[in-house]
mmCIF file of C-alpha atoms in Angstrom:
data_model
loop_
_atom_site.group_PDB
_atom_site.id
_atom_site.type_symbol
_atom_site.label_atom_id
_atom_site.label_comp_id
_atom_site.label_asym_id
_atom_site.label_seq_id
_atom_site.Cartn_x
_atom_site.Cartn_y
_atom_site.Cartn_z
ATOM 1 C CA MET K 431 20.624 9.498 -51.052
ATOM 2 C CA ASN K 432 17.847 10.327 -48.615
ATOM 3 C CA MET K 433 15.322 12.470 -50.461
ATOM 4 C CA SER K 434 13.145 13.326 -47.489
ATOM 5 C CA ALA K 435 13.740 16.563 -45.636
ATOM 6 C CA THR K 436 14.762 16.841 -42.001
ATOM 7 C CA VAL K 437 12.913 19.013 -39.519
ATOM 8 C CA ARG K 438 14.520 19.989 -36.230
ATOM 9 C CA ILE K 439 12.158 20.356 -33.268
ATOM 10 C CA LEU K 440 12.855 21.986 -29.912
ATOM 11 C CA GLY K 441 10.628 20.634 -27.126
ATOM 12 C CA ILE K 442 10.266 22.601 -23.887
ATOM 13 C CA ASP K 443 8.864 21.451 -20.528
ATOM 14 C CA PRO K 444 8.540 24.638 -18.473
ATOM 15 C CA GLY K 445 8.870 24.615 -14.699
ATOM 16 C CA SER K 446 9.207 27.248 -12.010
ATOM 17 C CA ARG K 447 12.651 25.971 -10.987
ATOM 18 C CA VAL K 448 13.762 23.775 -13.874
ATOM 19 C CA THR K 449 12.878 24.124 -17.551
ATOM 20 C CA GLY K 450 13.705 20.969 -19.513
ATOM 21 C CA PHE K 451 14.522 21.041 -23.201
ATOM 22 C CA GLY K 452 15.103 18.431 -25.877
ATOM 23 C CA ILE K 453 15.985 18.713 -29.543
ATOM 24 C CA ILE K 454 15.293 16.050 -32.140
ATOM 25 C CA ASP K 455 15.614 15.764 -35.894
ATOM 26 C CA VAL K 456 12.677 14.223 -37.736
ATOM 27 C CA ARG K 457 13.103 12.675 -41.166
ATOM 28 C CA GLY K 458 10.009 10.945 -42.454
ATOM 29 C CA ARG K 459 9.011 8.583 -39.645
ATOM 30 C CA ASP K 460 12.508 8.487 -38.143
ATOM 31 C CA HIS K 461 13.542 10.493 -35.098
ATOM 32 C CA PHE K 462 17.100 11.357 -34.137
ATOM 33 C CA TYR K 463 18.391 12.697 -30.847
ATOM 34 C CA VAL K 464 20.277 15.993 -31.166
ATOM 35 C CA ALA K 465 20.571 17.437 -27.651
ATOM 36 C CA SER K 466 18.768 17.835 -24.326
ATOM 37 C CA GLY K 467 19.280 19.501 -20.987
ATOM 38 C CA CYS K 468 17.886 21.597 -18.154
ATOM 39 C CA ILE K 469 17.766 25.290 -17.471
ATOM 40 C CA LYS K 470 17.883 25.760 -13.700
ATOM 41 C CA THR K 471 16.734 29.069 -12.309
ATOM 42 C CA PRO K 472 18.189 30.214 -8.988
ATOM 43 C CA ALA K 473 15.217 30.188 -6.566
ATOM 44 C CA ASP K 474 16.706 32.801 -4.242
ATOM 45 C CA GLU K 475 17.306 35.453 -6.900
ATOM 46 C CA PRO K 476 14.869 38.197 -7.966
ATOM 47 C CA LEU K 477 12.229 37.101 -10.475
ATOM 48 C CA ALA K 478 13.614 39.325 -13.243
ATOM 49 C CA ASP K 479 16.987 37.565 -12.910
ATOM 50 C CA ARG K 480 15.367 34.125 -13.051
ATOM 51 C CA ILE K 481 13.384 35.174 -16.141
ATOM 52 C CA ALA K 482 16.634 36.456 -17.683
ATOM 53 C CA VAL K 483 18.262 33.029 -17.158
ATOM 54 C CA ILE K 484 15.405 31.303 -19.036
ATOM 55 C CA VAL K 485 15.452 33.852 -21.882
ATOM 56 C CA ARG K 486 19.249 33.739 -22.251
ATOM 57 C CA HIS K 487 19.540 29.946 -22.180
ATOM 58 C CA ILE K 488 16.704 29.372 -24.648
ATOM 59 C CA GLY K 489 18.374 31.981 -26.861
ATOM 60 C CA GLU K 490 21.640 30.038 -26.682
ATOM 61 C CA VAL K 491 19.942 26.713 -27.446
ATOM 62 C CA VAL K 492 18.203 28.264 -30.472
ATOM 63 C CA ALA K 493 21.433 29.923 -31.674
ATOM 64 C CA VAL K 494 23.471 26.707 -31.383
ATOM 65 C CA TYR K 495 20.973 24.116 -32.651
ATOM 66 C CA LYS K 496 18.789 26.252 -34.955
ATOM 67 C CA PRO K 497 15.489 24.392 -34.494
ATOM 68 C CA GLN K 498 12.772 25.143 -37.047
ATOM 69 C CA GLN K 499 9.770 24.427 -34.838
ATOM 70 C CA ALA K 500 9.046 24.479 -31.111
ATOM 71 C CA ALA K 501 6.666 22.440 -28.970
ATOM 72 C CA VAL K 502 5.853 23.445 -25.393
ATOM 73 C CA GLU K 503 4.144 21.333 -22.756
ATOM 74 C CA GLN K 504 1.059 22.844 -21.202
ATOM 75 C CA VAL K 505 1.356 23.068 -17.445
ATOM 76 C CA PHE K 506 -1.032 22.126 -14.691
ATOM 77 C CA VAL K 507 -2.420 24.632 -12.280
ATOM 78 C CA ASN K 508 -1.010 23.893 -8.857
ATOM 79 C CA VAL K 509 -2.958 23.649 -5.615
ATOM 80 C CA ASN K 510 -0.764 26.516 -4.417
ATOM 81 C CA PRO K 511 -1.809 29.726 -6.266
ATOM 82 C CA ALA K 512 1.626 31.321 -5.740
ATOM 83 C CA SER K 513 3.285 28.287 -7.374
ATOM 84 C CA THR K 514 0.808 28.467 -10.254
ATOM 85 C CA LEU K 515 1.695 32.138 -10.775
ATOM 86 C CA MET K 516 5.434 31.367 -10.698
ATOM 87 C CA LEU K 517 5.017 28.467 -13.110
ATOM 88 C CA GLY K 518 2.968 30.702 -15.402
ATOM 89 C CA GLN K 519 5.684 33.343 -15.360
ATOM 90 C CA ALA K 520 8.405 30.820 -16.220
ATOM 91 C CA ARG K 521 6.269 29.389 -19.026
ATOM 92 C CA GLY K 522 5.418 32.876 -20.345
ATOM 93 C CA ALA K 523 9.130 33.717 -20.414
ATOM 94 C CA ALA K 524 9.952 30.507 -22.317
ATOM 95 C CA LEU K 525 7.188 31.199 -24.859
ATOM 96 C CA ALA K 526 8.375 34.809 -25.203
ATOM 97 C CA ALA K 527 11.930 33.619 -25.878
ATOM 98 C CA LEU K 528 10.704 31.175 -28.546
ATOM 99 C CA VAL K 529 8.460 33.659 -30.357
ATOM 100 C CA SER K 530 11.253 36.281 -30.185
ATOM 101 C CA HIS K 531 13.305 33.904 -32.306
ATOM 102 C CA LYS K 532 10.388 33.604 -34.782
ATOM 103 C CA LEU K 533 9.844 29.927 -33.984
ATOM 104 C CA PRO K 534 6.371 28.543 -34.647
ATOM 105 C CA VAL K 535 5.141 27.166 -31.293
ATOM 106 C CA SER K 536 2.739 24.263 -30.775
ATOM 107 C CA GLU K 537 1.341 23.335 -27.366
ATOM 108 C CA TYR K 538 0.574 19.893 -25.966
ATOM 109 C CA THR K 539 -0.974 18.865 -22.678
ATOM 110 C CA ALA K 540 0.815 16.350 -20.439
ATOM 111 C CA LEU K 541 -1.967 13.915 -21.352
ATOM 112 C CA GLN K 542 -1.249 14.308 -25.073
ATOM 113 C CA VAL K 543 2.489 13.830 -24.465
ATOM 114 C CA LYS K 544 1.936 10.634 -22.465
ATOM 115 C CA GLN K 545 -0.554 9.272 -24.985
ATOM 116 C CA ALA K 546 1.813 9.996 -27.874
ATOM 117 C CA VAL K 547 4.976 8.660 -26.249
ATOM 118 C CA VAL K 548 3.763 5.895 -23.918
ATOM 119 C CA GLY K 549 0.409 5.153 -25.497
ATOM 120 C CA LYS K 550 -1.673 5.917 -22.432
ATOM 121 C CA GLY K 551 -2.489 9.112 -20.582
ATOM 122 C CA LYS K 552 -1.809 7.861 -17.075
ATOM 123 C CA ALA K 553 1.858 6.933 -17.562
ATOM 124 C CA ALA K 554 4.401 7.501 -14.779
ATOM 125 C CA LYS K 555 7.359 9.821 -15.275
ATOM 126 C CA GLU K 556 9.711 6.805 -15.475
ATOM 127 C CA GLN K 557 7.695 5.328 -18.353
ATOM 128 C CA VAL K 558 8.061 8.577 -20.289
ATOM 129 C CA GLN K 559 11.833 8.496 -19.692
ATOM 130 C CA HIS K 560 11.964 4.841 -20.728
ATOM 131 C CA MET K 561 10.069 5.406 -23.984
ATOM 132 C CA VAL K 562 12.174 8.465 -24.860
ATOM 133 C CA VAL K 563 15.293 6.274 -24.471
ATOM 134 C CA GLN K 564 13.729 3.560 -26.681
ATOM 135 C CA MET K 565 12.371 5.857 -29.395
ATOM 136 C CA LEU K 566 15.630 7.783 -29.771
ATOM 137 C CA GLY K 567 17.934 4.824 -29.209
ATOM 138 C CA LEU K 568 19.788 6.551 -26.384
ATOM 139 C CA SER K 569 22.643 4.836 -24.561
ATOM 140 C CA GLY K 570 21.696 6.448 -21.232
ATOM 141 C CA THR K 571 18.598 7.853 -19.531
ATOM 142 C CA PRO K 572 18.289 11.627 -19.648
ATOM 143 C CA GLN K 573 17.374 13.554 -16.499
ATOM 144 C CA ALA K 574 13.564 13.700 -15.983
ATOM 145 C CA ASP K 575 13.041 17.318 -17.115
ATOM 146 C CA ALA K 576 15.287 16.868 -20.161
ATOM 147 C CA ALA K 577 13.371 13.644 -20.985
ATOM 148 C CA ASP K 578 10.111 15.624 -20.787
ATOM 149 C CA GLY K 579 11.574 18.170 -23.217
ATOM 150 C CA LEU K 580 12.420 15.337 -25.623
ATOM 151 C CA ALA K 581 8.981 13.774 -25.061
ATOM 152 C CA VAL K 582 7.120 16.937 -26.070
ATOM 153 C CA ALA K 583 9.358 17.255 -29.169
ATOM 154 C CA LEU K 584 8.541 13.603 -30.039
ATOM 155 C CA THR K 585 4.831 14.296 -29.459
ATOM 156 C CA HIS K 586 4.968 17.145 -31.974
ATOM 157 C CA ALA K 587 6.721 14.862 -34.473
ATOM 158 C CA LEU K 588 4.314 11.933 -33.962
ATOM 159 C CA ARG K 589 1.234 14.126 -34.273
ATOM 160 C CA ASN K 590 2.542 15.724 -37.463
ATOM 161 C CA HIS K 591 3.716 12.915 -39.725
ATOM 162 C CA GLY K 592 4.485 14.334 -43.101
ATOM 163 C CA LEU K 593 5.649 17.525 -41.366
ATOM 164 C CA ALA K 594 8.845 17.753 -43.391
ATOM 165 C CA ALA K 595 7.176 17.199 -46.738
ATOM 166 C CA LYS K 596 4.601 19.870 -45.971
ATOM 167 C CA LEU K 597 7.291 22.311 -44.889
ATOM 168 C CA ASN K 598 9.344 21.962 -48.056
ATOM 169 C CA PRO K 599 6.916 21.960 -50.949
ATOM 170 C CA SER K 600 9.720 22.976 -53.301
ATOM 171 C CA GLY K 601 11.454 19.698 -52.590
ATOM 172 C CA MET K 602 14.544 21.308 -51.095
ATOM 173 C CA GLN K 603 16.493 19.165 -48.716
ATOM 174 C CA VAL K 604 17.209 20.085 -45.154
ATOM 175 C CA LYS K 605 20.139 18.508 -43.386
ATOM 176 C CA ARG K 606 21.286 19.319 -39.880
ATOM 177 C CA GLY K 607 18.781 22.174 -39.804
ATOM 178 C CA ARG K 608 20.036 23.888 -42.967
ATOM 179 C CA PHE K 609 18.670 23.932 -46.499
ATOM 180 C CA GLN K 610 20.972 22.341 -49.031
ATOM 181 C CA MET R 781 20.906 75.116 -17.809
ATOM 182 C CA ASN R 782 19.557 72.159 -15.915
ATOM 183 C CA MET R 783 22.503 70.264 -14.457
ATOM 184 C CA SER R 784 20.568 67.268 -13.142
ATOM 185 C CA ALA R 785 20.298 64.186 -15.298
ATOM 186 C CA THR R 786 17.056 62.759 -16.632
ATOM 187 C CA VAL R 787 16.105 59.132 -16.202
ATOM 188 C CA ARG R 788 13.390 57.575 -18.345
ATOM 189 C CA ILE R 789 11.289 54.892 -16.677
ATOM 190 C CA LEU R 790 8.945 52.385 -18.324
ATOM 191 C CA GLY R 791 6.208 51.163 -15.979
ATOM 192 C CA ILE R 792 4.289 47.993 -16.823
ATOM 193 C CA ASP R 793 1.024 46.699 -15.339
ATOM 194 C CA PRO R 794 0.688 43.152 -16.688
ATOM 195 C CA GLY R 795 -2.702 41.590 -17.278
ATOM 196 C CA SER R 796 -3.954 38.463 -19.017
ATOM 197 C CA ARG R 797 -5.975 40.502 -21.526
ATOM 198 C CA VAL R 798 -4.570 44.016 -21.269
ATOM 199 C CA THR R 799 -1.021 45.064 -20.347
ATOM 200 C CA GLY R 800 -0.830 48.757 -19.445
ATOM 201 C CA PHE R 801 2.344 50.776 -19.907
ATOM 202 C CA GLY R 802 3.457 54.258 -18.983
ATOM 203 C CA ILE R 803 6.695 56.122 -19.598
ATOM 204 C CA ILE R 804 7.900 59.064 -17.545
ATOM 205 C CA ASP R 805 11.039 61.172 -17.390
ATOM 206 C CA VAL R 806 12.421 61.884 -13.926
ATOM 207 C CA ARG R 807 14.693 64.847 -13.315
ATOM 208 C CA GLY R 808 15.542 65.374 -9.661
ATOM 209 C CA ARG R 809 12.142 65.473 -7.960
ATOM 210 C CA ASP R 810 10.266 66.409 -11.115
ATOM 211 C CA HIS R 811 8.309 63.913 -13.209
ATOM 212 C CA PHE R 812 7.295 64.389 -16.817
ATOM 213 C CA TYR R 813 4.798 62.408 -18.849
ATOM 214 C CA VAL R 814 6.272 60.869 -21.999
ATOM 215 C CA ALA R 815 3.761 58.273 -23.220
ATOM 216 C CA SER R 816 1.272 55.631 -22.103
ATOM 217 C CA GLY R 817 -1.010 53.041 -23.575
ATOM 218 C CA CYS R 818 -2.381 49.509 -23.555
ATOM 219 C CA ILE R 819 -1.303 46.305 -25.204
ATOM 220 C CA LYS R 820 -4.454 44.259 -25.845
ATOM 221 C CA THR R 821 -4.032 40.568 -26.470
ATOM 222 C CA PRO R 822 -6.687 38.789 -28.547
ATOM 223 C CA ALA R 823 -8.384 36.377 -26.123
ATOM 224 C CA ASP R 824 -9.502 33.952 -28.830
ATOM 225 C CA GLU R 825 -6.062 33.404 -30.372
ATOM 226 C CA PRO R 826 -3.515 30.712 -29.404
ATOM 227 C CA LEU R 827 -1.387 31.540 -26.365
ATOM 228 C CA ALA R 828 1.833 31.745 -28.392
ATOM 229 C CA ASP R 829 0.254 34.432 -30.577
ATOM 230 C CA ARG R 830 -0.912 36.406 -27.527
ATOM 231 C CA ILE R 831 2.578 36.148 -26.028
ATOM 232 C CA ALA R 832 4.014 37.324 -29.369
ATOM 233 C CA VAL R 833 1.771 40.430 -29.259
ATOM 234 C CA ILE R 834 3.093 41.353 -25.793
ATOM 235 C CA VAL R 835 6.739 40.739 -26.780
ATOM 236 C CA ARG R 836 6.441 42.698 -30.040
ATOM 237 C CA HIS R 837 4.642 45.694 -28.535
ATOM 238 C CA ILE R 838 6.996 46.013 -25.571
ATOM 239 C CA GLY R 839 9.873 45.782 -28.069
ATOM 240 C CA GLU R 840 8.345 48.640 -30.068
ATOM 241 C CA VAL R 841 7.805 50.784 -26.973
ATOM 242 C CA VAL R 842 11.432 50.209 -25.909
ATOM 243 C CA ALA R 843 12.732 50.940 -29.436
ATOM 244 C CA VAL R 844 10.748 54.170 -29.774
ATOM 245 C CA TYR R 845 11.091 55.645 -26.256
ATOM 246 C CA LYS R 846 14.408 54.111 -25.125
ATOM 247 C CA PRO R 847 13.674 53.843 -21.386
ATOM 248 C CA GLN R 848 16.667 53.230 -19.096
ATOM 249 C CA GLN R 849 14.839 51.424 -16.314
ATOM 250 C CA ALA R 850 11.687 49.344 -16.022
ATOM 251 C CA ALA R 851 9.243 48.856 -13.155
ATOM 252 C CA VAL R 852 6.654 46.069 -13.198
ATOM 253 C CA GLU R 853 3.643 45.699 -10.934
ATOM 254 C CA GLN R 854 3.411 42.449 -9.034
ATOM 255 C CA VAL R 855 0.156 40.694 -9.702
ATOM 256 C CA PHE R 856 -2.337 39.090 -7.381
ATOM 257 C CA VAL R 857 -3.116 35.428 -7.525
ATOM 258 C CA ASN R 858 -6.677 35.034 -8.697
ATOM 259 C CA VAL R 859 -9.365 32.848 -7.115
ATOM 260 C CA ASN R 860 -9.463 31.068 -10.476
ATOM 261 C CA PRO R 861 -6.262 29.000 -10.909
ATOM 262 C CA ALA R 862 -6.537 29.054 -14.731
ATOM 263 C CA SER R 863 -6.700 32.879 -14.632
ATOM 264 C CA THR R 864 -3.687 32.964 -12.309
ATOM 265 C CA LEU R 865 -1.741 30.794 -14.752
ATOM 266 C CA MET R 866 -2.718 33.015 -17.706
ATOM 267 C CA LEU R 867 -1.805 36.167 -15.784
ATOM 268 C CA GLY R 868 1.532 34.603 -14.836
ATOM 269 C CA GLN R 869 2.243 33.760 -18.471
ATOM 270 C CA ALA R 870 1.455 37.304 -19.610
ATOM 271 C CA ARG R 871 3.620 38.743 -16.838
ATOM 272 C CA GLY R 872 6.475 36.321 -17.585
ATOM 273 C CA ALA R 873 6.344 37.352 -21.256
ATOM 274 C CA ALA R 874 6.466 41.058 -20.332
ATOM 275 C CA LEU R 875 9.448 40.464 -18.010
ATOM 276 C CA ALA R 876 11.183 38.386 -20.699
ATOM 277 C CA ALA R 877 10.707 41.195 -23.233
ATOM 278 C CA LEU R 878 12.166 43.758 -20.795
ATOM 279 C CA VAL R 879 15.217 41.700 -19.815
ATOM 280 C CA SER R 880 15.802 40.838 -23.501
ATOM 281 C CA HIS R 881 16.323 44.561 -24.037
ATOM 282 C CA LYS R 882 18.797 44.649 -21.124
ATOM 283 C CA LEU R 883 16.528 46.842 -19.009
ATOM 284 C CA PRO R 884 17.010 46.654 -15.237
ATOM 285 C CA VAL R 885 13.634 45.634 -13.803
ATOM 286 C CA SER R 886 12.235 46.546 -10.375
ATOM 287 C CA GLU R 887 9.031 45.050 -9.003
ATOM 288 C CA TYR R 888 6.382 46.698 -6.845
ATOM 289 C CA THR R 889 3.243 45.298 -5.262
ATOM 290 C CA ALA R 890 -0.126 46.972 -5.863
ATOM 291 C CA LEU R 891 0.028 48.048 -2.196
ATOM 292 C CA GLN R 892 3.382 49.778 -2.723
ATOM 293 C CA VAL R 893 2.067 51.519 -5.846
ATOM 294 C CA LYS R 894 -1.043 52.806 -4.063
ATOM 295 C CA GLN R 895 0.947 53.916 -1.024
ATOM 296 C CA ALA R 896 3.481 55.728 -3.203
ATOM 297 C CA VAL R 897 0.992 57.409 -5.520
ATOM 298 C CA VAL R 898 -2.129 57.929 -3.379
ATOM 299 C CA GLY R 899 -0.558 57.740 0.101
ATOM 300 C CA LYS R 900 -2.645 54.813 1.309
ATOM 301 C CA GLY R 901 -2.733 51.130 0.397
ATOM 302 C CA LYS R 902 -6.505 50.807 0.068
ATOM 303 C CA ALA R 903 -7.014 53.373 -2.671
ATOM 304 C CA ALA R 904 -9.596 52.789 -5.411
ATOM 305 C CA LYS R 905 -8.558 52.562 -9.075
ATOM 306 C CA GLU R 906 -10.082 56.007 -9.710
ATOM 307 C CA GLN R 907 -7.890 57.563 -7.009
ATOM 308 C CA VAL R 908 -4.787 56.121 -8.680
ATOM 309 C CA GLN R 909 -5.928 57.560 -12.020
ATOM 310 C CA HIS R 910 -6.669 60.924 -10.352
ATOM 311 C CA MET R 911 -3.236 61.131 -8.679
ATOM 312 C CA VAL R 912 -1.429 60.133 -11.888
ATOM 313 C CA VAL R 913 -3.213 63.024 -13.649
ATOM 314 C CA GLN R 914 -2.231 65.430 -10.837
ATOM 315 C CA MET R 915 1.395 64.315 -10.483
ATOM 316 C CA LEU R 916 2.084 64.450 -14.199
ATOM 317 C CA GLY R 917 -0.092 67.505 -14.937
ATOM 318 C CA LEU R 918 -2.094 65.694 -17.598
ATOM 319 C CA SER R 919 -4.889 67.443 -19.471
ATOM 320 C CA GLY R 920 -6.962 64.251 -19.652
ATOM 321 C CA THR R 921 -7.375 61.003 -17.731
ATOM 322 C CA PRO R 922 -5.529 58.013 -19.191
ATOM 323 C CA GLN R 923 -7.335 54.697 -19.542
ATOM 324 C CA ALA R 924 -7.161 52.649 -16.280
ATOM 325 C CA ASP R 925 -4.447 50.162 -17.387
ATOM 326 C CA ALA R 926 -2.298 52.911 -18.912
ATOM 327 C CA ALA R 927 -2.706 54.898 -15.662
ATOM 328 C CA ASP R 928 -1.528 51.840 -13.715
ATOM 329 C CA GLY R 929 1.545 51.656 -15.964
ATOM 330 C CA LEU R 930 2.279 55.321 -15.223
ATOM 331 C CA ALA R 931 1.602 54.744 -11.491
ATOM 332 C CA VAL R 932 4.183 51.943 -11.244
ATOM 333 C CA ALA R 933 6.730 54.120 -13.099
ATOM 334 C CA LEU R 934 5.991 56.960 -10.623
ATOM 335 C CA THR R 935 6.336 54.514 -7.709
ATOM 336 C CA HIS R 936 9.800 53.545 -8.931
ATOM 337 C CA ALA R 937 10.728 57.238 -9.210
ATOM 338 C CA LEU R 938 9.334 58.184 -5.784
ATOM 339 C CA ARG R 939 11.058 55.284 -4.025
ATOM 340 C CA ASN R 940 14.372 56.086 -5.678
ATOM 341 C CA HIS R 941 14.923 59.808 -5.211
ATOM 342 C CA GLY R 942 18.431 60.672 -6.290
ATOM 343 C CA LEU R 943 18.121 57.955 -8.930
ATOM 344 C CA ALA R 944 19.543 60.118 -11.676
ATOM 345 C CA ALA R 945 22.486 61.352 -9.644
ATOM 346 C CA LYS R 946 23.370 57.802 -8.644
ATOM 347 C CA LEU R 947 23.128 56.598 -12.221
ATOM 348 C CA ASN R 948 25.418 59.238 -13.624
ATOM 349 C CA PRO R 949 28.337 59.581 -11.236
ATOM 350 C CA SER R 950 30.420 61.107 -14.009
ATOM 351 C CA GLY R 951 28.050 64.048 -14.129
ATOM 352 C CA MET R 952 27.047 63.424 -17.730
ATOM 353 C CA GLN R 953 23.709 64.812 -18.725
ATOM 354 C CA VAL R 954 20.913 62.706 -20.080
ATOM 355 C CA LYS R 955 18.278 64.369 -22.217
ATOM 356 C CA ARG R 956 15.378 62.630 -23.921
ATOM 357 C CA GLY R 957 16.899 59.336 -22.919
ATOM 358 C CA ARG R 958 20.317 59.968 -24.468
ATOM 359 C CA PHE R 959 23.609 60.934 -22.920
ATOM 360 C CA GLN R 960 24.845 64.322 -24.082
#
């Protein structure tokens, strides 16, 4: 019987056109893949509709997978101010959706994610994908944005060893996101 | 008996530190003040907590006043990219909160708001405040961000004359935000 509790983490990599997400279970120092994917927002639709797509899809992911914690990648300001504003709006919407579902949210810079997952801050996107595949024992390579979602979830796990024990001081077990 | 329907509009002026809101009732060509105020986000707290303040307060405003439509001011990109990103995040959170409550959202630029309320695009903030006071017959001057919230609600009303009639083709009456 495994006595250590499982914590489910939802990682989010916000983008103005594509928001990647990845869900992992963490038990002690082990990490297990649960799900990952992309939320694509239609670029030619009004902003409110694009925001609604992000809010609805994050709501669905939370409802289906019931993560207990969320980790969101911090975004870079773009050389194009209009792109920076759009990226900010998409990220604000993702954060709003997460806090609406009462999820505690941690933030990590791209540098922190690369250092945690690849071991150095200047890693290429392909290295992040590669390490996500290795660390989670995946049989295929997830799409880049989905891999970034998984990478930020892994970063949260790696930077918070002992997370599960701290979360369940009563010693209750958590399996597949539910107390048992 | 007044046969024309009333539409309640929530206007939002998003800001990185202060989000102004204003609620008006529109009946035909008449506008009535309902409420206004500011949502202040604590600058020294983590972003997720600031986003949570915006989401929670907009949720409370919607729950209490039950607006049927929302209008949000479009924001300017700032010379400072970090400020632009923060403003985008605050605006994205406000939009997410509105669409979560199934409110139809219209967007207006600051130029459109000034042209609608003051009659010229280059109006000073004080002129907007002054015209909001005049148009709604207020006994005092609302704080600048609250006045901007009311101004964007008025802009939506002024640019959509016949709004109420179009919304209620069945001829049902709406009073204080409820069908009767």
